[in-house]
Tab-separated table of C-alpha atoms in Angstrom:
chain	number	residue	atom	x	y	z
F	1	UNK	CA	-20.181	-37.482	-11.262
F	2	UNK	CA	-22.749	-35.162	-9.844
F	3	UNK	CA	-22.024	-33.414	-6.510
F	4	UNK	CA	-25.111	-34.921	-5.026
F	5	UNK	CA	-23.653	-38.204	-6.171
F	6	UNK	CA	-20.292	-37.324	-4.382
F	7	UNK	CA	-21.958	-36.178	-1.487
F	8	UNK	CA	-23.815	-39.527	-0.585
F	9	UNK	CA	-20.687	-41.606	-0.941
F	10	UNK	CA	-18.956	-39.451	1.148
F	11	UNK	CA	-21.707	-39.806	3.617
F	12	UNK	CA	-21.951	-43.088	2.703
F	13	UNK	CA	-18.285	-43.831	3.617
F	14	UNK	CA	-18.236	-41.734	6.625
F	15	UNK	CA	-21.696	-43.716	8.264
F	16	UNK	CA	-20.266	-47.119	7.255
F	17	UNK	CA	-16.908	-46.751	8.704
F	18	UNK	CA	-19.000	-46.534	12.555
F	19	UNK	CA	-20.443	-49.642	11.342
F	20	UNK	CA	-19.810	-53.851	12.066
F	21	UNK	CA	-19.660	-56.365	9.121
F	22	UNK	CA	-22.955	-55.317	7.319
F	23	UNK	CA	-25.111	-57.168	5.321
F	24	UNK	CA	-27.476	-55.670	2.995
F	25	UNK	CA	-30.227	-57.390	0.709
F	26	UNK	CA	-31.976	-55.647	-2.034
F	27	UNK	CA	-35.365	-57.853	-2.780
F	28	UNK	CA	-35.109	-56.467	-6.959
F	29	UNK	CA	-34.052	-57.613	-10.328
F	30	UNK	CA	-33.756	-54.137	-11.849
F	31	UNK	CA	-31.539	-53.094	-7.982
F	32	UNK	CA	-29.509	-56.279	-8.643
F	33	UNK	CA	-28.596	-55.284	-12.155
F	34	UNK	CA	-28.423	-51.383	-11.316
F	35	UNK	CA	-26.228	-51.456	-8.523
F	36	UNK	CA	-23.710	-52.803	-10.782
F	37	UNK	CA	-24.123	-50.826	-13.601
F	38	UNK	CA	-24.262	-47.843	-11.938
F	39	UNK	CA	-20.528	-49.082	-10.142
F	40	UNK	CA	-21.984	-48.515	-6.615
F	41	UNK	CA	-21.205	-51.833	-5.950
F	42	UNK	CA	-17.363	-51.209	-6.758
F	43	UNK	CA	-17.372	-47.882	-4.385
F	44	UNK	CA	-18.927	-49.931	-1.216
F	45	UNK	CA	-16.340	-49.900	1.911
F	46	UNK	CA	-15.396	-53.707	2.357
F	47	UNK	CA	-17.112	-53.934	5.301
F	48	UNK	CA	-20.825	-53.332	3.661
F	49	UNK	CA	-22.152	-56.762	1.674
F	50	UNK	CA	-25.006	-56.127	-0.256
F	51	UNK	CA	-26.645	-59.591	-1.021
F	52	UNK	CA	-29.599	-60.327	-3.714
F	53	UNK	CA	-33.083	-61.619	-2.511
F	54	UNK	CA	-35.617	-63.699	-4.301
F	55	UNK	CA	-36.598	-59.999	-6.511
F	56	UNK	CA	-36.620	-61.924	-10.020
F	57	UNK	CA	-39.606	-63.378	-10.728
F	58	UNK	CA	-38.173	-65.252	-13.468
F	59	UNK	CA	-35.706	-67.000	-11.210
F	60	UNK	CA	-37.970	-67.882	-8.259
F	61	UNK	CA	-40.587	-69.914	-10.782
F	62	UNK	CA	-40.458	-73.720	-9.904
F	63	UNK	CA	-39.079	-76.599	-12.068
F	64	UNK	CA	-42.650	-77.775	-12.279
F	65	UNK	CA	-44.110	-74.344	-13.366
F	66	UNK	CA	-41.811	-74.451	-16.263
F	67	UNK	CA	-42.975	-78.395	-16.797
F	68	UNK	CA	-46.343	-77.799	-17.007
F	69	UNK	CA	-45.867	-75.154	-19.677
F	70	UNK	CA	-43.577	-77.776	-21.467
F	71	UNK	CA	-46.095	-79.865	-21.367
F	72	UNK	CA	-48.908	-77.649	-22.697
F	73	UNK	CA	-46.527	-76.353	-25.497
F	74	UNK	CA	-45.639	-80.295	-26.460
F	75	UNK	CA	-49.384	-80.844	-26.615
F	76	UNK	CA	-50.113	-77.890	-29.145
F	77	UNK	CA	-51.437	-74.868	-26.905
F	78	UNK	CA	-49.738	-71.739	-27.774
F	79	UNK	CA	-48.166	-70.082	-25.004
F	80	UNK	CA	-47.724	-66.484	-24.508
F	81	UNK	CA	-45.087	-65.269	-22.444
F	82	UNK	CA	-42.639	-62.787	-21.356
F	83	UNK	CA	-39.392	-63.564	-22.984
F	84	UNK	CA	-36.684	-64.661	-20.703
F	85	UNK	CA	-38.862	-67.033	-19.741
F	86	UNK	CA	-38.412	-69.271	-22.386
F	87	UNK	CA	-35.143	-70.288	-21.775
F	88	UNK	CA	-35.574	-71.412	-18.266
F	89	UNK	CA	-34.820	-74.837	-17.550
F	90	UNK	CA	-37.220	-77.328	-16.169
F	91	UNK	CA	-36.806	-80.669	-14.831
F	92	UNK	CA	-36.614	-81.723	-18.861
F	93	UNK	CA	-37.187	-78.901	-21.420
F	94	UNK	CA	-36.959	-75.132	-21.939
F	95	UNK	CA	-39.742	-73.669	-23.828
F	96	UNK	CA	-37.371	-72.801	-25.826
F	97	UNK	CA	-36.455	-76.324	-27.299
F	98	UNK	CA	-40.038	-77.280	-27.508
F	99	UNK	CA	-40.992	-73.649	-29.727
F	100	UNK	CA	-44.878	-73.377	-30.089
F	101	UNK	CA	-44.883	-69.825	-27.628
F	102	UNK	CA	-44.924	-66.222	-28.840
F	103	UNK	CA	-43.550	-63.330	-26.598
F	104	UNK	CA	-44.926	-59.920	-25.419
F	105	UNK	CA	-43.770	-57.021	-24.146
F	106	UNK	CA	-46.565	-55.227	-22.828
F	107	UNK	CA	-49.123	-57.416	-21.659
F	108	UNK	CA	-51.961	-55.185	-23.724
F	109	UNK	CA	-50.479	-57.118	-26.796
F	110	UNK	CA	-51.436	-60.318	-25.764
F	111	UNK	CA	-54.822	-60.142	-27.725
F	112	UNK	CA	-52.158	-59.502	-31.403
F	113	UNK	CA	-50.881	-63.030	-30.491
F	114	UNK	CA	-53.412	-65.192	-30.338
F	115	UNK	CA	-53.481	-68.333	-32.396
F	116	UNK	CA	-56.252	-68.392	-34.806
F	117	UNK	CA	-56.709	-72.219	-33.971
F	118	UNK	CA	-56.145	-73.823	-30.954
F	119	UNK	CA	-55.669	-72.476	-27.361
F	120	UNK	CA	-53.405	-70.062	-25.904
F	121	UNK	CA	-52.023	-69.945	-22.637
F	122	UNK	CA	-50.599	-66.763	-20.911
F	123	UNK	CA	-47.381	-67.718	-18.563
F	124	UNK	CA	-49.155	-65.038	-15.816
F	125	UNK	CA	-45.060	-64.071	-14.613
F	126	UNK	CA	-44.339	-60.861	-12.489
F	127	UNK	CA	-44.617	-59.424	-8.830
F	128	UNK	CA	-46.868	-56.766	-7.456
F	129	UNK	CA	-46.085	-54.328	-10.379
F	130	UNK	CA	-46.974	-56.761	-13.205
F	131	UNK	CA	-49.845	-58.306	-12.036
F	132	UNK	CA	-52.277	-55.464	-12.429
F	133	UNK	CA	-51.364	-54.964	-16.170
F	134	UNK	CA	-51.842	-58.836	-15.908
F	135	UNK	CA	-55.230	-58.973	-14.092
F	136	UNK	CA	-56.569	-55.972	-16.868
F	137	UNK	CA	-55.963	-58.543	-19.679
F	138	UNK	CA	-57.869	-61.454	-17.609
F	139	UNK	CA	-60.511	-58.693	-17.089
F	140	UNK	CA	-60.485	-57.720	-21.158
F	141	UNK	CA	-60.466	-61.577	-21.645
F	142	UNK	CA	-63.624	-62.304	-19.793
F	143	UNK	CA	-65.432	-58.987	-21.090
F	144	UNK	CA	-64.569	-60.152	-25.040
F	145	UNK	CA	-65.805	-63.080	-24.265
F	146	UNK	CA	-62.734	-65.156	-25.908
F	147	UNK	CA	-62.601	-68.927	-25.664
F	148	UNK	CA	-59.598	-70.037	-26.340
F	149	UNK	CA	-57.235	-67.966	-23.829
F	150	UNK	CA	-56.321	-68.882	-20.932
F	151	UNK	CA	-54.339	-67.620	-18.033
F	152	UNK	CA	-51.562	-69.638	-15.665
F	153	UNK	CA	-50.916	-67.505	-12.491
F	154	UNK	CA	-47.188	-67.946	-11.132
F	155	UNK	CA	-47.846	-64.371	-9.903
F	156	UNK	CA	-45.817	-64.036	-6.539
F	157	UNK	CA	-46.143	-61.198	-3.724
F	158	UNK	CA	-42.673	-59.785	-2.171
F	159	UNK	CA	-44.160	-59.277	1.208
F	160	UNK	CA	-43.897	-62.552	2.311
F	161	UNK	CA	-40.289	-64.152	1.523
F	162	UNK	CA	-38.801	-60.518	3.005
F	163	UNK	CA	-40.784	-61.636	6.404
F	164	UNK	CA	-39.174	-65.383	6.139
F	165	UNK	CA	-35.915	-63.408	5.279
F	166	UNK	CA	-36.596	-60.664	8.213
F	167	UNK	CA	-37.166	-62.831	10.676
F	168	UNK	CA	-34.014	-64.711	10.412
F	169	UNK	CA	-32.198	-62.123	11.000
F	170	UNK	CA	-29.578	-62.525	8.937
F	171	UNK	CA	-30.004	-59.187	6.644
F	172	UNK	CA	-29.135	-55.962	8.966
F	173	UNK	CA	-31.258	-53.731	6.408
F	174	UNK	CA	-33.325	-54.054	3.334
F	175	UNK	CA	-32.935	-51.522	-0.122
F	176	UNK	CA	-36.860	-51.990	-0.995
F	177	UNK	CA	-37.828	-52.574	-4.767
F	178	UNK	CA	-38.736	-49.019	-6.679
F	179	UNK	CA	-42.043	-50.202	-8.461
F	180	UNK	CA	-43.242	-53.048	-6.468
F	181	UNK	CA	-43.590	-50.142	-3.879
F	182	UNK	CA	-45.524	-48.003	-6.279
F	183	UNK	CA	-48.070	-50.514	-6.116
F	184	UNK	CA	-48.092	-51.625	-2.651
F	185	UNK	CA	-47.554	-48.471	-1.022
F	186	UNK	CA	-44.637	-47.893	1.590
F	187	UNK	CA	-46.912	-48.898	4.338
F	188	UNK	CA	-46.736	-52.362	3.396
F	189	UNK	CA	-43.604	-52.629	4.720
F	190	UNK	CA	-44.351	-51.748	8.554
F	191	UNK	CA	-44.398	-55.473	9.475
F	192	UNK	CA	-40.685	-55.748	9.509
F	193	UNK	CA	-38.415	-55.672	12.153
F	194	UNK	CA	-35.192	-54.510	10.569
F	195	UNK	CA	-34.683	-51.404	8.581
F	196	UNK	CA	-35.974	-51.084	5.221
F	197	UNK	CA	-35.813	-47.969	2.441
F	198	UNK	CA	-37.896	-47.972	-0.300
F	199	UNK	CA	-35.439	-47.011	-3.557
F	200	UNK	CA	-35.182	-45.608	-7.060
F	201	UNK	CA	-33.049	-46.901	-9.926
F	202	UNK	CA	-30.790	-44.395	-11.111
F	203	UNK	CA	-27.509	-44.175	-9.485
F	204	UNK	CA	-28.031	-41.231	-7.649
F	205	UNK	CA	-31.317	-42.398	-6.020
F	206	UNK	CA	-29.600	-46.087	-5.467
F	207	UNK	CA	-27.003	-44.068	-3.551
F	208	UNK	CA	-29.409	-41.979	-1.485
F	209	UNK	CA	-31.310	-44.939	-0.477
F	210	UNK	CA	-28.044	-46.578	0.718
F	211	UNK	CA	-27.185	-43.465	2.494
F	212	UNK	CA	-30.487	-43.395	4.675
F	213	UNK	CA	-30.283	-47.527	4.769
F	214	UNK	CA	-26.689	-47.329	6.607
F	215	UNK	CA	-28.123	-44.431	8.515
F	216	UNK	CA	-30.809	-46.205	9.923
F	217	UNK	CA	-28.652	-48.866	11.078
F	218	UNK	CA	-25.874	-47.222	12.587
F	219	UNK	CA	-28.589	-45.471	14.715
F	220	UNK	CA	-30.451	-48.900	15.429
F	221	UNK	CA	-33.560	-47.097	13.717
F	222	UNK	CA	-36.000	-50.224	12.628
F	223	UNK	CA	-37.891	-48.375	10.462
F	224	UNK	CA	-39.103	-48.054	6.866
F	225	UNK	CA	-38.363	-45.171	5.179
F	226	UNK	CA	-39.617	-43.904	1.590
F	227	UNK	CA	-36.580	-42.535	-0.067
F	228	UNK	CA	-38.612	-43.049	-3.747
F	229	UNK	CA	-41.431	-40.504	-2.915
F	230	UNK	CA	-41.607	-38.856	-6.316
F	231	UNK	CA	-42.780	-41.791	-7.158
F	232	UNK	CA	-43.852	-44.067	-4.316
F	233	UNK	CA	-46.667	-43.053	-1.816
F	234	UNK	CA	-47.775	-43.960	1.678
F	235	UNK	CA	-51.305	-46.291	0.490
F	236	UNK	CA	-49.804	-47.209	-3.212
F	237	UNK	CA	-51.763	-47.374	-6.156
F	238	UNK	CA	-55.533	-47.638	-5.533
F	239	UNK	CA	-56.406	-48.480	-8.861
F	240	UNK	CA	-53.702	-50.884	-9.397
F	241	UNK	CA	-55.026	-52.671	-6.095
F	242	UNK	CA	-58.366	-52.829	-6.759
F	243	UNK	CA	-57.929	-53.963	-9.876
F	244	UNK	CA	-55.232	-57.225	-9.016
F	245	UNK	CA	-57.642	-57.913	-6.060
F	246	UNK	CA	-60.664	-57.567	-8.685
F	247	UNK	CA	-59.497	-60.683	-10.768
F	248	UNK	CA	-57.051	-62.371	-8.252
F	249	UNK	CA	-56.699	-63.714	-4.419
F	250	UNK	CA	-53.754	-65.013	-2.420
F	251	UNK	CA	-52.606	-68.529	-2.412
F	252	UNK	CA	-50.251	-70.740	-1.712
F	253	UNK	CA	-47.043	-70.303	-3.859
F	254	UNK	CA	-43.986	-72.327	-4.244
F	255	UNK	CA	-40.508	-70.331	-4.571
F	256	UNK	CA	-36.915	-71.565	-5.615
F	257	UNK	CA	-34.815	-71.557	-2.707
F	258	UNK	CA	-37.833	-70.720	0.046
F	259	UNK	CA	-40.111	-73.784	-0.348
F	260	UNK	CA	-44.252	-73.167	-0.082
F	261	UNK	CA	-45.233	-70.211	1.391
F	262	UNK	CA	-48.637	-69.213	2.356
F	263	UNK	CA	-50.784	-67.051	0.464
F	264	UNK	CA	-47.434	-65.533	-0.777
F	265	UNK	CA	-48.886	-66.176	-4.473
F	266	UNK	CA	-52.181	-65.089	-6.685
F	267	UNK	CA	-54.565	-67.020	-8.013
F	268	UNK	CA	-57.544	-66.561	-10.624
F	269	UNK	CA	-61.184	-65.931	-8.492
F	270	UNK	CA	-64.003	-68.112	-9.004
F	271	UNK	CA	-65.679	-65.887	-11.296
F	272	UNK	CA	-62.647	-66.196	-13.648
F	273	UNK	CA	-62.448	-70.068	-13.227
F	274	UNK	CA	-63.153	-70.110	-17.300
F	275	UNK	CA	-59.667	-68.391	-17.791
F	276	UNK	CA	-57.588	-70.169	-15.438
F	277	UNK	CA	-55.596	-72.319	-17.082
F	278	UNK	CA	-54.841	-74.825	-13.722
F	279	UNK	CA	-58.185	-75.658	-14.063
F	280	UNK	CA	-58.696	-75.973	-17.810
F	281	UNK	CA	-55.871	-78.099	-18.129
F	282	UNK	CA	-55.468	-80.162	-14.767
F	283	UNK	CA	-52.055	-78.908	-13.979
F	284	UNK	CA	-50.317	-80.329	-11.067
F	285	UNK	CA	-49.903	-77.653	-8.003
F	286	UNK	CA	-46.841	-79.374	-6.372
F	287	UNK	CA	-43.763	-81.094	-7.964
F	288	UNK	CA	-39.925	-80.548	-7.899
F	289	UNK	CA	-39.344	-76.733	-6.909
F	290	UNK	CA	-35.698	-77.398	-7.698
F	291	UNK	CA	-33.534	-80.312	-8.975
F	292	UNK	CA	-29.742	-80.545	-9.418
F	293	UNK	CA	-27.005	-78.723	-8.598
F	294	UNK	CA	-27.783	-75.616	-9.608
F	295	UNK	CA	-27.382	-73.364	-5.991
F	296	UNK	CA	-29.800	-70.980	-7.414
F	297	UNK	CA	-31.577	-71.277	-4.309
F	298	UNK	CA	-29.311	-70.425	-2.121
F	299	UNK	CA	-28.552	-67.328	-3.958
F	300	UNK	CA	-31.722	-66.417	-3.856
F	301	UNK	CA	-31.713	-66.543	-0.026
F	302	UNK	CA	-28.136	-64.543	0.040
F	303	UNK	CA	-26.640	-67.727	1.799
F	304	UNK	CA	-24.322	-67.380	-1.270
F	305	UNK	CA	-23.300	-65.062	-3.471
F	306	UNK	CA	-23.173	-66.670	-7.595
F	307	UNK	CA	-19.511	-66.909	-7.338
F	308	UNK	CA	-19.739	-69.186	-4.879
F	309	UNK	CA	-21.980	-71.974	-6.205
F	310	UNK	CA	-19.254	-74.274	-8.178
F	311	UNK	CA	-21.406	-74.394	-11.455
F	312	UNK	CA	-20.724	-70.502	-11.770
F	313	UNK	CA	-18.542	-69.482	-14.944
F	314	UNK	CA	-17.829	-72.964	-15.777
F	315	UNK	CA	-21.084	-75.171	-16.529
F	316	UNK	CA	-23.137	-72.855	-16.281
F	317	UNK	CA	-23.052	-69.185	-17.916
F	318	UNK	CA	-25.791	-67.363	-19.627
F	319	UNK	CA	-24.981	-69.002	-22.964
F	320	UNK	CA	-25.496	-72.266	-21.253
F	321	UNK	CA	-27.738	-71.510	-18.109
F	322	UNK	CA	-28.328	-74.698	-15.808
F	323	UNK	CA	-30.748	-72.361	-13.683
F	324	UNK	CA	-33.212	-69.670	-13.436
F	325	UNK	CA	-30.952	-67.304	-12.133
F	326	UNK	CA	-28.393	-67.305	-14.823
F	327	UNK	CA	-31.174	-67.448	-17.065
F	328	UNK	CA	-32.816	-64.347	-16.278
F	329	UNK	CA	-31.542	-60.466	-16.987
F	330	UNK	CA	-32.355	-59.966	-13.691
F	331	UNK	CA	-30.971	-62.818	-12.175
F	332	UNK	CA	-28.341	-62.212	-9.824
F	333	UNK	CA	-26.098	-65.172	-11.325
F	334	UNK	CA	-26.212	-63.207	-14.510
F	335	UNK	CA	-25.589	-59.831	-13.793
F	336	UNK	CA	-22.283	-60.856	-11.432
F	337	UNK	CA	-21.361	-62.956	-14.521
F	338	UNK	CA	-22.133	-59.857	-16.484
F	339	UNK	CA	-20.290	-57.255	-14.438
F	340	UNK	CA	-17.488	-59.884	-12.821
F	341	UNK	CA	-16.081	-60.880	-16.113
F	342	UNK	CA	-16.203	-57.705	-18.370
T	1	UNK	CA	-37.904	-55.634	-16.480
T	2	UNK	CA	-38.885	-52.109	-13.382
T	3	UNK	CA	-36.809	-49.936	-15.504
T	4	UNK	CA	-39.015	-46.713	-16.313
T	5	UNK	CA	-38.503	-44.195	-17.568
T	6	UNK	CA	-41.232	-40.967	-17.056
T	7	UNK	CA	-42.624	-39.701	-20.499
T	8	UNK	CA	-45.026	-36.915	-21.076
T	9	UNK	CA	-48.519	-37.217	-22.005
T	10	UNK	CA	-49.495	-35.529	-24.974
T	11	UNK	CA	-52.786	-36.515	-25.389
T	12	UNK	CA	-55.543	-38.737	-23.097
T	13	UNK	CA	-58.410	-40.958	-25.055
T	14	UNK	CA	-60.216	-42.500	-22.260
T	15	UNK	CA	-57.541	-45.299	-21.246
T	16	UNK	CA	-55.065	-45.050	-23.244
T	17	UNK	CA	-52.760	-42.162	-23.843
T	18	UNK	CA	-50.407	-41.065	-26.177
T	19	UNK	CA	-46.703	-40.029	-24.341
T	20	UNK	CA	-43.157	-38.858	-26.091
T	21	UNK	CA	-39.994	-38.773	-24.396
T	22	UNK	CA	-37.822	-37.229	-27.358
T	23	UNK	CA	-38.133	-38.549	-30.541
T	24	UNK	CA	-40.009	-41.995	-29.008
T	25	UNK	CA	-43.905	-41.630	-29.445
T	26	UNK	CA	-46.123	-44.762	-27.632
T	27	UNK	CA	-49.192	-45.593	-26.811
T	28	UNK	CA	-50.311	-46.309	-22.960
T	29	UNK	CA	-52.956	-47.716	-21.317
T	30	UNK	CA	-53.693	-44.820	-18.080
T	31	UNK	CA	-56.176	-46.933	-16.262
T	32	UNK	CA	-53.862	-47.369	-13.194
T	33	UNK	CA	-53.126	-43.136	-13.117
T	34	UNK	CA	-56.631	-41.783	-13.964
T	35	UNK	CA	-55.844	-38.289	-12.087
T	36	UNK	CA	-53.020	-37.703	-15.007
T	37	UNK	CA	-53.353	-35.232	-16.862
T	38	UNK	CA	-52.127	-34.003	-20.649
T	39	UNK	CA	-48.569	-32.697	-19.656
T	40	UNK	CA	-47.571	-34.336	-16.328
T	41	UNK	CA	-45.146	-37.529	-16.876
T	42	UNK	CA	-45.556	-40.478	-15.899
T	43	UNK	CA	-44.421	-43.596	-15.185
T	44	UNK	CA	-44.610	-46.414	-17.214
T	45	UNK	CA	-44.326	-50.552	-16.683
T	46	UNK	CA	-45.100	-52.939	-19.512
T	47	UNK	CA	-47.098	-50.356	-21.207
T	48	UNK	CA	-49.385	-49.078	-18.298
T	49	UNK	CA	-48.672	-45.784	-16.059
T	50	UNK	CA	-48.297	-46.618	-12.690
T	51	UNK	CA	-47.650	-43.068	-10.929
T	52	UNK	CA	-47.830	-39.371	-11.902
T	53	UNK	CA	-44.447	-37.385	-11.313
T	54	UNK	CA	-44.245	-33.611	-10.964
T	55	UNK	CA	-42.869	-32.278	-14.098
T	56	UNK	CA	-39.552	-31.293	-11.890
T	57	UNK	CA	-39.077	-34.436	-10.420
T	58	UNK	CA	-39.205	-35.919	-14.015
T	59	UNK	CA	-36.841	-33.618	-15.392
T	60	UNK	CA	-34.290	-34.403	-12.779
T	61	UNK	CA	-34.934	-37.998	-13.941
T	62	UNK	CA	-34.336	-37.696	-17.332
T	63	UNK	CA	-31.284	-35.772	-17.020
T	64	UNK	CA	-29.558	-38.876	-14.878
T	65	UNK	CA	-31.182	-41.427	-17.482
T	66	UNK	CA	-29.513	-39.112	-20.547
T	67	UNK	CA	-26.171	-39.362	-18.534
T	68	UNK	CA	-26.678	-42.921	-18.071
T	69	UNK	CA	-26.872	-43.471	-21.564
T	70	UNK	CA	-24.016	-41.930	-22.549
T	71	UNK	CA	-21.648	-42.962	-20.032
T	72	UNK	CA	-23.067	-46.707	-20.977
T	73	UNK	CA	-24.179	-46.870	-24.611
């Protein structure tokens, strides 16, 4: 272990020993899977929760999303998606049991995948830092002038669940997501009324962000602080912004576990209304969120943790996922089952 | 899905650059980071940069993603 690293927990220890019962919430899927990997988690004092937020874009998707793109694959269109999307469950099918989709990695490869007959649909996934990787393709799409692509936006913003979440003031302090920040820009942040700290990934970082997070707190200091600067700045990424706002506008979004929020999603402008596939295709805006009794949820809200929903570890586990958030890498209800069990 | 690591640019063709971290050599789109430079490291989701980090900064990165790796892999 690094003395920096020893350090921090040692400040880390000292700062939370002033402290009540805290509860933390970190709002991202690479934080949720990090913070056990790096066994931070494991060197916590007992009275310091940290709880996962809806950070996993995968596992806040609705049942109907996943429908629609059921539906579209059972009717012939091609869809193009990231991967652990496929094996999220609907109110029916996975994509998965249907077939008919091809994965990316990098959005840039979409154009390698399409079909040479038929149409293609893009599963438009991601938060802040996807989208404008997302919104470049759309761009690319229009300026090629290809027919037979189309895009489904079930892009989501992280500003607005963390202000639901904020103001109910269950969550003493927020660990902000690394790259989502990149994009947005620490300042996008200043609406909240509890303490927030914009972190890195590696262990060290995701230690020195907790130390300034407990910090904060134990000094009743409701501020945001950038503790990711080599990498996050003040405004964000211009380019990035201008270029998700370019193709894209807020709209009304529906999340697992929060319901509808407004304008907490993205949706394709009018001058991209050829490559939207909600229009191209019809598809339904409202249906079942979530069905079952899958708690993913309340997870997702940090009412719970995944241990506590009674489908954990016995009906559902990754090989068998009955929700989104045990589907997911970055699903909270996978990593614990990941890191609880080995 | 975030996890980046900062490579080097080696070369810059318009929008897309060429970066190596080690023996790993990939192409990246640099639309998103169009004050980078050949040399400075950046960072890099689904194939796009999204910041510029000061060589240091990157260094210091790469060492705790090598020690990751070992103590994991």
């Amino acid at each position: 272990m690094k003395n920096s690293e020893k350090h921090f927990i040692n400040w880390i220890t000292k700062t939370a020993k002033k402290l009540p019962s805290t509860k933390l919430m970190e709002v991202c899927g690479t934080h949720t899977v990090n913070l056990f990997r790096s066994g931070v988690k494991s060197i916590l004092p007992p009275n310091i929760e940290i709880v996962s937020g809806p950070g996993c874009p995968v596992c806040v998707t609705s049942d109907y999303a996943i429908d629609n793109a059921v539906e579209l694959a059972e009717k012939g269109v091609t869809i193009l998606t990231f991967g652990d999307m496929v094996r999220v469950p609907g109110t029916k099918k996975t994509l998965e049991e249907v077939g008919g989709y091809k994965i990316f990695y990098s959005p840039s490869e979409i154009f390698d995948l399409l079909p040479e007959t038929g149409e293609a649909v893009v599963l438009s996934v991601g938060f802040e830092t996807t989208v404008p990787m997302l919104a470049w393709v759309i761009k690319e799409t229009k300026k090629r002038k290809i027919k037979n692509l189309s895009f489904y936006s079930l892009h989501k913003l992280i500003p607005p669940p963390l202000k639901i979440i904020d103001e109910q003031s269950v969550i003493d302090g927020f660990i902000l997501p690394g790259h989502v920040s990149t994009i947005i820009g620490r300042k996008a942040y200043d609406f909240m009324k509890k303490p927030g700290v914009v972190t890195g990934f590696e262990p060290e970082l995701i230690l020195r962000g907790l130390y300034v997070l407990l910090d904060l707190i134990a000094h009743g200091r409701n501020e945001i602080i950038n503790a990711y600067s080599e990498v996050v700045r003040e405004e964000g990424n211009k380019e990035a912004l201008d270029m998700i706002y370019s193709v894209l506008e807020p709209d009304d979004a529906d999340w697992r576990g929060l319901g509808r929020i407004k304008d907490s999603g993205l949706k394709l402008k009018a001058e991209y209304a050829d490559f939207d596939a909600v229009k191209r295709y019809s598809l339904p805006k409202e249906g079942v969120i979530e069905h079952g009794p899958c708690k993913c949820g309340e997870v997702l809200m940090g009412f719970i943790t995944p241990d506590e929903c009674p489908l954990f570890a016995k009906q559902c586990t990754p090989d068998n996922p009955v929700g989104a958030c045990m589907v997911s890498v970055e699903g909270s209800c996978a990593a614990y089952y990941r890191w609880r069990t080995e | 899905m975030c996890l980046a690591i900062p490579m080097q640019i080696e070369e810059i063709n318009g929008e897309w650059a060429m970066v190596k971290e080690g023996t790993v050599t990939k192409k990246v789109n640099v639309s998103f980071t169009p004050k980078a430079v050949v040399g400075d490291y950046i960072i890099i989701h689904a194939g796009f940069a999204i910041s510029i980090m000061s060589a240091e900064e990157a260094k210091n990165s790469l060492k705790a993603y090598e020690e990751l790796r070992k103590a994991f892999y």
